[in-house]
């Protein structure tokens, strides 16, 4: 596991919270920064960010110390050696669609991570 520079992440991306089947779509790095500020103390160590290449990043919340600069408290992203399989991502997207009340989720399929990201984005519209 290595700490990540934001430039390494291929946007769009999604966040998979461990305790929720819904995926949080992030079009750009600024979307991650907004989400990280909002959730900074609510992430748990098994929450993941998945980028458009299938790279998985564990979201590590920073300790709850007080910083004058709120950016100092943003969670760290730790790149995992193993990419998520496309089959697992399809399951994530199907569970997401089901959680937000879409029908026919078994028919949702795609052949690239980027296509899956677009499906998540379109389901949220």
PDB file of C-alpha atoms in Angstrom, residues 18-110:
ATOM      1  CA  UNK A  18     -18.593  -0.400   3.317  1.00  0.00           C
ATOM      2  CA  UNK A  19     -21.950   0.027   5.031  1.00  0.00           C
ATOM      3  CA  UNK A  20     -23.901   1.098   1.940  1.00  0.00           C
ATOM      4  CA  UNK A  21     -24.589  -0.379  -1.508  1.00  0.00           C
ATOM      5  CA  UNK A  22     -24.936   3.066  -3.105  1.00  0.00           C
ATOM      6  CA  UNK A  23     -21.881   4.325  -4.969  1.00  0.00           C
ATOM      7  CA  UNK A  24     -20.837   7.968  -4.784  1.00  0.00           C
ATOM      8  CA  UNK A  25     -19.897   9.227  -8.254  1.00  0.00           C
ATOM      9  CA  UNK A  26     -16.947  11.619  -8.471  1.00  0.00           C
ATOM     10  CA  UNK A  27     -16.457  13.289 -11.860  1.00  0.00           C
ATOM     11  CA  UNK A  28     -13.333  15.223 -10.902  1.00  0.00           C
ATOM     12  CA  UNK A  29     -10.738  15.601  -8.172  1.00  0.00           C
ATOM     13  CA  UNK A  30     -12.680  18.553  -6.743  1.00  0.00           C
ATOM     14  CA  UNK A  31     -15.668  16.224  -6.154  1.00  0.00           C
ATOM     15  CA  UNK A  32     -13.375  14.012  -4.042  1.00  0.00           C
ATOM     16  CA  UNK A  33     -12.118  17.044  -2.110  1.00  0.00           C
ATOM     17  CA  UNK A  34     -15.702  18.129  -1.363  1.00  0.00           C
ATOM     18  CA  UNK A  35     -16.712  14.618  -0.288  1.00  0.00           C
ATOM     19  CA  UNK A  36     -13.553  14.198   1.784  1.00  0.00           C
ATOM     20  CA  UNK A  37     -14.278  17.461   3.619  1.00  0.00           C
ATOM     21  CA  UNK A  38     -17.882  16.448   4.312  1.00  0.00           C
ATOM     22  CA  UNK A  39     -17.144  12.876   5.404  1.00  0.00           C
ATOM     23  CA  UNK A  40     -13.624  13.307   6.800  1.00  0.00           C
ATOM     24  CA  UNK A  41     -14.452  11.814  10.223  1.00  0.00           C
ATOM     25  CA  UNK A  42     -17.076   9.321   9.004  1.00  0.00           C
ATOM     26  CA  UNK A  43     -14.998   7.099   6.722  1.00  0.00           C
ATOM     27  CA  UNK A  44     -14.120   3.658   8.038  1.00  0.00           C
ATOM     28  CA  UNK A  45     -10.964   1.755   7.140  1.00  0.00           C
ATOM     29  CA  UNK A  46     -12.669  -0.529   4.613  1.00  0.00           C
ATOM     30  CA  UNK A  47     -14.213   2.265   2.506  1.00  0.00           C
ATOM     31  CA  UNK A  48     -12.784   2.422  -1.020  1.00  0.00           C
ATOM     32  CA  UNK A  49     -12.302   4.799  -3.898  1.00  0.00           C
ATOM     33  CA  UNK A  50     -12.272   3.080  -7.295  1.00  0.00           C
ATOM     34  CA  UNK A  51     -10.924   4.902 -10.337  1.00  0.00           C
ATOM     35  CA  UNK A  52     -11.697   4.476 -14.044  1.00  0.00           C
ATOM     36  CA  UNK A  53      -8.847   2.002 -14.503  1.00  0.00           C
ATOM     37  CA  UNK A  54     -10.043  -0.326 -11.736  1.00  0.00           C
ATOM     38  CA  UNK A  55      -7.449   0.831  -9.214  1.00  0.00           C
ATOM     39  CA  UNK A  56      -8.656   0.548  -5.625  1.00  0.00           C
ATOM     40  CA  UNK A  57      -7.682   3.029  -2.918  1.00  0.00           C
ATOM     41  CA  UNK A  58      -8.408   2.484   0.758  1.00  0.00           C
ATOM     42  CA  UNK A  59      -9.707   5.652   2.394  1.00  0.00           C
ATOM     43  CA  UNK A  60      -7.856   6.229   5.656  1.00  0.00           C
ATOM     44  CA  UNK A  61      -9.390   8.840   7.897  1.00  0.00           C
ATOM     45  CA  UNK A  62      -6.878  11.009   9.662  1.00  0.00           C
ATOM     46  CA  UNK A  63      -6.855  11.099  13.459  1.00  0.00           C
ATOM     47  CA  UNK A  64      -9.273  13.585  14.964  1.00  0.00           C
ATOM     48  CA  UNK A  65      -6.716  16.203  15.901  1.00  0.00           C
ATOM     49  CA  UNK A  66      -7.493  19.839  15.472  1.00  0.00           C
ATOM     50  CA  UNK A  67      -5.708  21.517  12.584  1.00  0.00           C
ATOM     51  CA  UNK A  68      -5.908  25.186  11.768  1.00  0.00           C
ATOM     52  CA  UNK A  69      -5.913  24.184   8.110  1.00  0.00           C
ATOM     53  CA  UNK A  70      -8.891  21.877   7.366  1.00  0.00           C
ATOM     54  CA  UNK A  71      -7.041  20.423   4.354  1.00  0.00           C
ATOM     55  CA  UNK A  72      -4.666  18.874   6.887  1.00  0.00           C
ATOM     56  CA  UNK A  73      -7.490  16.607   8.012  1.00  0.00           C
ATOM     57  CA  UNK A  74      -8.442  15.143   4.651  1.00  0.00           C
ATOM     58  CA  UNK A  75      -8.363  11.349   4.488  1.00  0.00           C
ATOM     59  CA  UNK A  76      -5.396   9.641   2.884  1.00  0.00           C
ATOM     60  CA  UNK A  77      -5.855   7.350  -0.107  1.00  0.00           C
ATOM     61  CA  UNK A  78      -3.758   4.187  -0.081  1.00  0.00           C
ATOM     62  CA  UNK A  79      -3.432   2.398  -3.409  1.00  0.00           C
ATOM     63  CA  UNK A  80      -4.022  -1.339  -3.255  1.00  0.00           C
ATOM     64  CA  UNK A  81      -1.846  -3.717  -5.241  1.00  0.00           C
ATOM     65  CA  UNK A  82      -4.843  -5.674  -6.516  1.00  0.00           C
ATOM     66  CA  UNK A  83      -7.182  -4.025  -9.010  1.00  0.00           C
ATOM     67  CA  UNK A  84     -10.899  -4.676  -8.646  1.00  0.00           C
ATOM     68  CA  UNK A  85     -12.135  -7.209 -11.174  1.00  0.00           C
ATOM     69  CA  UNK A  86     -14.599  -5.958 -13.763  1.00  0.00           C
ATOM     70  CA  UNK A  87     -17.037  -8.692 -12.644  1.00  0.00           C
ATOM     71  CA  UNK A  88     -16.944  -7.332  -9.075  1.00  0.00           C
ATOM     72  CA  UNK A  89     -17.492  -3.785 -10.329  1.00  0.00           C
ATOM     73  CA  UNK A  90     -20.520  -4.951 -12.333  1.00  0.00           C
ATOM     74  CA  UNK A  91     -21.899  -6.424  -9.078  1.00  0.00           C
ATOM     75  CA  UNK A  92     -21.249  -3.119  -7.287  1.00  0.00           C
ATOM     76  CA  UNK A  93     -23.135  -1.207 -10.001  1.00  0.00           C
ATOM     77  CA  UNK A  94     -26.039  -3.690  -9.927  1.00  0.00           C
ATOM     78  CA  UNK A  95     -26.283  -3.347  -6.115  1.00  0.00           C
ATOM     79  CA  UNK A  96     -26.110   0.443  -6.468  1.00  0.00           C
ATOM     80  CA  UNK A  97     -28.937   0.426  -9.029  1.00  0.00           C
ATOM     81  CA  UNK A  98     -31.020  -1.804  -6.773  1.00  0.00           C
ATOM     82  CA  UNK A  99     -30.363   0.416  -3.734  1.00  0.00           C
ATOM     83  CA  UNK A 100     -31.636   3.507  -5.567  1.00  0.00           C
ATOM     84  CA  UNK A 101     -34.757   1.696  -6.791  1.00  0.00           C
ATOM     85  CA  UNK A 102     -33.884   0.883 -10.400  1.00  0.00           C
ATOM     86  CA  UNK A 103     -35.511  -2.137 -11.983  1.00  0.00           C
ATOM     87  CA  UNK A 104     -33.940  -4.728 -14.284  1.00  0.00           C
ATOM     88  CA  UNK A 105     -30.578  -4.456 -12.518  1.00  0.00           C
ATOM     89  CA  UNK A 106     -29.521  -7.933 -13.657  1.00  0.00           C
ATOM     90  CA  UNK A 107     -29.371  -6.584 -17.210  1.00  0.00           C
ATOM     91  CA  UNK A 108     -26.807  -3.920 -16.296  1.00  0.00           C
ATOM     92  CA  UNK A 109     -23.491  -4.863 -17.864  1.00  0.00           C
ATOM     93  CA  UNK A 110     -20.461  -3.166 -19.383  1.00  0.00           C
TER      94      UNK A 110
END
